[in-house]
Amino acid sequence: MAGAKKNFKATKKFEQKHLKNVLEKRKAGAKIKQQHQLKAKKQARKATDAEFFKGPEDAAKAANSKAPKTANVNEMSVDDFFGGGFEIVDKPPKAGKPSKKLGKRKRDEPQPPHSDDEDISDEPQSPGAEPLFESDGEEAGQLDDDDDNLGMSKDAMEALAKDDPAFYKFLKENDPETLDFDDTDLAEVDELSASEEDDLPKKKRKKSTQSDDARAAPQENELTKEMVARWKVLVVENKSLKAARQVVLAFRSAAHLNEEDDQGKKSPYTISSPEVFHDVLIAALKQIPEILQHHIPVKESASGKVYVPTESKKFKPLLLLLRSFTSSILHMLPTLSDDATLKLTLSALTPLVPYLLTFRKLLKNVIKTVVGFWSQSTSSDTTRITAFLVLRRLVVVGDKGIREATLKATYQGLITGSRTTNANTIQGINLMKNSAAELWGLDQSIGYTTAYNFIRQLAIHLRNSIVHNQNESYKHVYNWQYIHSLDFWSFVLSEHCNSIREAENGKESQLRLLIYPLVQVTLGAMRLIPTAAYFPLRFHMIRSLLRISRSTGTYIPLTSVLLEVLNSAEMRRPPKQATLKALDFRIAYKTPKSYLRTRIYQDGVGEQVVDLFAEFFVLWSTNIAFPELALPVIIMLKRWLKQSRKKASGNKNGKLCSGLVLLVQKLETNAKFIEGKRAKVDFAPRDRTQVDAFLKEFPWEKTPIGAYVEAQRKSGAEKAKMMEEARQEDERKRKEEEQEALLENDAELDSEDEDDEMEDPDDLDENDDDEDDEWSSEED
């Protein structure tokens, strides 16, 4: 017992005083070993490429000409000295007998160059081309930028686990980054391709070998269309991994065109022709996903889960190729502006999603970049839809963590993209809300959690605005982002809590529990400042609640909110005349001061109130309780109309009054229609099944209020179309005027330049005359 305590104390003392230094020393040693391994591998690759390009004899001559006859210590660097081992450097090594090196393992020695048979059907790499996966910040997926930050090699990690399992377990629990290993060399891709070609028939191999030998190696790293075409043929027909590697290298050069990384390294290839650039993009974006699917096909389990088999020896090398390809795509995307190119590039990410699940940091950058294009106000509808398909694939294929991250990033992108709302952006914002609403139903357990948290945040903002009643506190609620957030959640609930959708799934939606809190937050927000200036905001929120009520069948009392608008001072007093354009309530949440108490604004508010009343009552047009539901509203509207006819304090707005009178007539007609239908029933009100089934199959369009609403919707659509055409015409005229102004300015500048040129010779003549006078005066 005492011995155990003593050992425990010694271990604890060692951890406190010496463990940190030991870990640092082991890390430093692992980094040095990793650097030497990379250097040896690069040298082996250069030797292999030189032999492939120049032939065995020329490569041997070049190596002999470059290698010094005897090693001189004064001419060696520190890395060369330690990299060569502790051998006698004063005497040259004997020919045919390799020098014995201490402190080096066999795995550190460069591999012998491959024979010609191993390179069958593989395209050569241009001279000076670097390994595909250099450890730069872009391609390492936010890993360390410098080569000094390399982790342990895989062999060193396995040796440590074998020799000292206790210490390996301790490092794994306390410092897992020490055990990370990084394979930056993609020579394994070439080896896989060579091993696959060994299985080809001899005739095919011989033919491929002759064709490869016949090709002349390029003297420069200039990329040509012929090279890209050959790689494409090899990738499509032979599924060559080495050709795929060259395509990814060329695509990386295209993505980093006219750039140099932090270490000053040049790209593997130089591209000077736009046709070559286009061919590289097409070949990489279309063929690389296909070759990945060919060599590592994505499979689906019995439970429907998509996964990538990791047992194949191709898995690890191809993942490195994939990481470089994806990083190049992310680097190139911000530089693109053409819709067709953006669609092609973004669509290339969709089949790569199952493979990217391994790279969490890189996947985070993918989500961020794709959401940026999806929510960008300048993106076209095609770009938004393509980006949404990538996000949907992430939610379908990913695990819970990826799904939650994708949903959060999507919501944040929606909020960012809806900050500016006008006639040009409202269509794109509605597209974002409609598309993003689908994601929350793919996994309703995670969808419920994220939706609850975001709705709770909206409630907290509303509560803070009510409690901290300061001058600017209401602006946290009364802004476009808050309005679009509430409207978006109404889209989500109306889509996934629909009775038809629930019947298809065979169970009630989990998101139905969020209807009540969302309705309460929306009602509280619209009544925060009940002034006439924020009537448009109130109308936006009422339409959001009507969407929920229409889809879910939930009764939401909205008549009192609309009656508050009619009973306001703005609508009771007679309006004043004004020559202003009609206010577009679709893209406004606050009324400008110039519109208040004007006839044009009062007419617009009256149309909105009548329209919303009709939309509310049409939801219950076939309900057995419609007469009792409409009676209080009919009484209040008649009372308001009677008050408006007074000469002293009446509203005196004939257009508004006529609209309300027509609405009252339709409500009374529909109430009589329902009373006539329910007079024929033979069940009591307590029979809920029969009550719910009352006129359930009767089409709402054939009811009096339903026919009225259908006509109102058609006229409203025609009016919106006319307003949109007028807006586009004004926009066209404005652009023409700007173009004419620019042309006039250019003409004025040209005329001024011509005047200056005309004036210059006169000035020169005057100067000459002055000089002649001076000379003559001097002679005199």
mmCIF file of C-alpha atoms in Angstrom, residues 623-761:
data_model
loop_
_atom_site.group_PDB
_atom_site.id
_atom_site.type_symbol
_atom_site.label_atom_id
_atom_site.label_comp_id
_atom_site.label_asym_id
_atom_site.label_seq_id
_atom_site.Cartn_x
_atom_site.Cartn_y
_atom_site.Cartn_z
ATOM 1 C CA ASN A 623 -67.226 26.301 -39.982
ATOM 2 C CA ILE A 624 -70.476 25.615 -38.176
ATOM 3 C CA ALA A 625 -69.781 28.494 -35.739
ATOM 4 C CA PHE A 626 -69.220 31.154 -38.419
ATOM 5 C CA PRO A 627 -72.356 33.229 -37.577
ATOM 6 C CA GLU A 628 -71.285 33.605 -33.937
ATOM 7 C CA LEU A 629 -67.701 34.359 -34.994
ATOM 8 C CA ALA A 630 -68.673 37.102 -37.435
ATOM 9 C CA LEU A 631 -71.432 38.771 -35.378
ATOM 10 C CA PRO A 632 -69.186 40.934 -33.091
ATOM 11 C CA VAL A 633 -67.129 42.120 -36.053
ATOM 12 C CA ILE A 634 -70.250 42.990 -38.059
ATOM 13 C CA ILE A 635 -71.578 45.053 -35.144
ATOM 14 C CA MET A 636 -68.250 46.931 -34.681
ATOM 15 C CA LEU A 637 -67.920 47.670 -38.399
ATOM 16 C CA LYS A 638 -71.477 49.017 -38.621
ATOM 17 C CA ARG A 639 -70.808 51.206 -35.611
ATOM 18 C CA TRP A 640 -67.627 52.571 -37.223
ATOM 19 C CA LEU A 641 -69.485 53.282 -40.489
ATOM 20 C CA LYS A 642 -72.217 55.133 -38.620
ATOM 21 C CA GLN A 643 -69.578 57.241 -36.863
ATOM 22 C CA SER A 644 -67.839 58.050 -40.148
ATOM 23 C CA ARG A 645 -71.022 59.540 -41.639
ATOM 24 C CA LYS A 646 -71.186 62.338 -39.060
ATOM 25 C CA LYS A 647 -70.606 65.758 -40.562
ATOM 26 C CA ALA A 648 -68.605 67.182 -37.677
ATOM 27 C CA SER A 649 -66.209 64.339 -36.795
ATOM 28 C CA GLY A 650 -66.756 61.797 -39.580
ATOM 29 C CA ASN A 651 -64.095 60.228 -41.698
ATOM 30 C CA LYS A 652 -65.613 61.398 -44.979
ATOM 31 C CA ASN A 653 -63.608 58.847 -47.013
ATOM 32 C CA GLY A 654 -66.019 57.336 -49.496
ATOM 33 C CA LYS A 655 -63.575 54.728 -50.835
ATOM 34 C CA LEU A 656 -62.836 53.310 -47.392
ATOM 35 C CA CYS A 657 -66.495 53.279 -46.366
ATOM 36 C CA SER A 658 -67.626 51.539 -49.551
ATOM 37 C CA GLY A 659 -65.037 48.766 -49.026
ATOM 38 C CA LEU A 660 -66.177 48.155 -45.451
ATOM 39 C CA VAL A 661 -69.854 48.165 -46.469
ATOM 40 C CA LEU A 662 -69.181 45.477 -49.082
ATOM 41 C CA LEU A 663 -67.283 43.407 -46.504
ATOM 42 C CA VAL A 664 -70.188 43.602 -44.043
ATOM 43 C CA GLN A 665 -72.614 42.466 -46.713
ATOM 44 C CA LYS A 666 -70.467 39.426 -47.584
ATOM 45 C CA LEU A 667 -70.112 38.476 -43.913
ATOM 46 C CA GLU A 668 -73.867 38.663 -43.331
ATOM 47 C CA THR A 669 -74.539 36.635 -46.504
ATOM 48 C CA ASN A 670 -72.084 33.940 -45.461
ATOM 49 C CA ALA A 671 -73.566 33.811 -41.962
ATOM 50 C CA LYS A 672 -77.041 33.228 -43.408
ATOM 51 C CA PHE A 673 -75.594 30.540 -45.687
ATOM 52 C CA ILE A 674 -74.124 28.639 -42.710
ATOM 53 C CA GLU A 675 -77.320 29.055 -40.679
ATOM 54 C CA GLY A 676 -79.306 27.530 -43.501
ATOM 55 C CA LYS A 677 -76.922 24.551 -43.729
ATOM 56 C CA ARG A 678 -76.770 23.840 -40.009
ATOM 57 C CA ALA A 679 -80.544 24.055 -39.662
ATOM 58 C CA LYS A 680 -80.680 20.694 -41.430
ATOM 59 C CA VAL A 681 -78.281 18.812 -39.137
ATOM 60 C CA ASP A 682 -79.475 16.292 -36.559
ATOM 61 C CA PHE A 683 -76.544 16.248 -34.091
ATOM 62 C CA ALA A 684 -75.873 18.206 -30.919
ATOM 63 C CA PRO A 685 -72.945 20.628 -30.395
ATOM 64 C CA ARG A 686 -71.304 18.157 -27.987
ATOM 65 C CA ASP A 687 -70.779 15.666 -30.817
ATOM 66 C CA ARG A 688 -67.291 16.899 -31.768
ATOM 67 C CA THR A 689 -66.804 14.434 -34.592
ATOM 68 C CA GLN A 690 -69.944 15.566 -36.426
ATOM 69 C CA VAL A 691 -69.178 19.226 -35.699
ATOM 70 C CA ASP A 692 -65.705 18.939 -37.199
ATOM 71 C CA ALA A 693 -67.054 17.115 -40.240
ATOM 72 C CA PHE A 694 -69.662 19.855 -40.970
ATOM 73 C CA LEU A 695 -69.176 21.029 -44.600
ATOM 74 C CA LYS A 696 -65.667 19.597 -44.543
ATOM 75 C CA GLU A 697 -65.804 18.525 -48.179
ATOM 76 C CA PHE A 698 -67.586 21.682 -49.321
ATOM 77 C CA PRO A 699 -65.200 23.932 -51.356
ATOM 78 C CA TRP A 700 -64.596 27.266 -49.670
ATOM 79 C CA GLU A 701 -64.536 29.059 -53.049
ATOM 80 C CA LYS A 702 -68.285 28.447 -53.416
ATOM 81 C CA THR A 703 -69.215 30.196 -50.174
ATOM 82 C CA PRO A 704 -70.210 33.917 -50.401
ATOM 83 C CA ILE A 705 -67.122 35.134 -48.559
ATOM 84 C CA GLY A 706 -64.950 32.644 -50.467
ATOM 85 C CA ALA A 707 -66.066 33.932 -53.871
ATOM 86 C CA TYR A 708 -65.423 37.494 -52.688
ATOM 87 C CA VAL A 709 -61.877 36.638 -51.509
ATOM 88 C CA GLU A 710 -61.065 34.840 -54.738
ATOM 89 C CA ALA A 711 -62.065 37.914 -56.747
ATOM 90 C CA GLN A 712 -60.040 40.148 -54.396
ATOM 91 C CA ARG A 713 -56.947 37.972 -54.842
ATOM 92 C CA LYS A 714 -57.173 38.173 -58.625
ATOM 93 C CA SER A 715 -57.543 41.942 -58.607
ATOM 94 C CA GLY A 716 -54.706 42.223 -56.104
ATOM 95 C CA ALA A 717 -52.430 40.096 -58.297
ATOM 96 C CA GLU A 718 -53.209 42.258 -61.318
ATOM 97 C CA LYS A 719 -52.529 45.412 -59.319
ATOM 98 C CA ALA A 720 -49.203 44.036 -58.046
ATOM 99 C CA LYS A 721 -48.255 43.119 -61.610
ATOM 100 C CA MET A 722 -49.023 46.636 -62.821
ATOM 101 C CA MET A 723 -46.998 48.162 -59.987
ATOM 102 C CA GLU A 724 -44.063 45.886 -60.760
ATOM 103 C CA GLU A 725 -44.177 46.810 -64.447
ATOM 104 C CA ALA A 726 -44.299 50.492 -63.534
ATOM 105 C CA ARG A 727 -41.336 50.048 -61.207
ATOM 106 C CA GLN A 728 -39.325 48.276 -63.883
ATOM 107 C CA GLU A 729 -40.181 51.020 -66.361
ATOM 108 C CA ASP A 730 -39.012 53.695 -63.915
ATOM 109 C CA GLU A 731 -35.833 51.706 -63.319
ATOM 110 C CA ARG A 732 -35.199 51.483 -67.055
ATOM 111 C CA LYS A 733 -35.731 55.202 -67.549
ATOM 112 C CA ARG A 734 -33.422 55.985 -64.654
ATOM 113 C CA LYS A 735 -30.656 53.847 -66.158
ATOM 114 C CA GLU A 736 -31.127 55.501 -69.546
ATOM 115 C CA GLU A 737 -30.881 58.947 -67.970
ATOM 116 C CA GLU A 738 -27.723 57.946 -66.141
ATOM 117 C CA GLN A 739 -26.235 56.588 -69.362
ATOM 118 C CA GLU A 740 -27.093 59.801 -71.215
ATOM 119 C CA ALA A 741 -25.552 61.875 -68.433
ATOM 120 C CA LEU A 742 -22.355 59.841 -68.648
ATOM 121 C CA LEU A 743 -22.214 60.288 -72.412
ATOM 122 C CA GLU A 744 -22.718 64.044 -72.071
ATOM 123 C CA ASN A 745 -19.938 64.255 -69.509
ATOM 124 C CA ASP A 746 -17.614 62.327 -71.806
ATOM 125 C CA ALA A 747 -18.494 64.617 -74.702
ATOM 126 C CA GLU A 748 -17.794 67.696 -72.580
ATOM 127 C CA LEU A 749 -14.449 66.301 -71.506
ATOM 128 C CA ASP A 750 -13.521 65.550 -75.128
ATOM 129 C CA SER A 751 -14.480 69.052 -76.219
ATOM 130 C CA GLU A 752 -12.404 70.566 -73.420
ATOM 131 C CA ASP A 753 -9.418 68.478 -74.493
ATOM 132 C CA GLU A 754 -9.830 69.657 -78.098
ATOM 133 C CA ASP A 755 -10.017 73.285 -76.958
ATOM 134 C CA ASP A 756 -6.831 72.851 -74.965
ATOM 135 C CA GLU A 757 -5.082 71.376 -77.993
ATOM 136 C CA MET A 758 -6.257 74.281 -80.140
ATOM 137 C CA GLU A 759 -4.987 76.811 -77.620
ATOM 138 C CA ASP A 760 -1.519 75.285 -77.255
ATOM 139 C CA PRO A 761 -0.076 76.425 -80.666
#
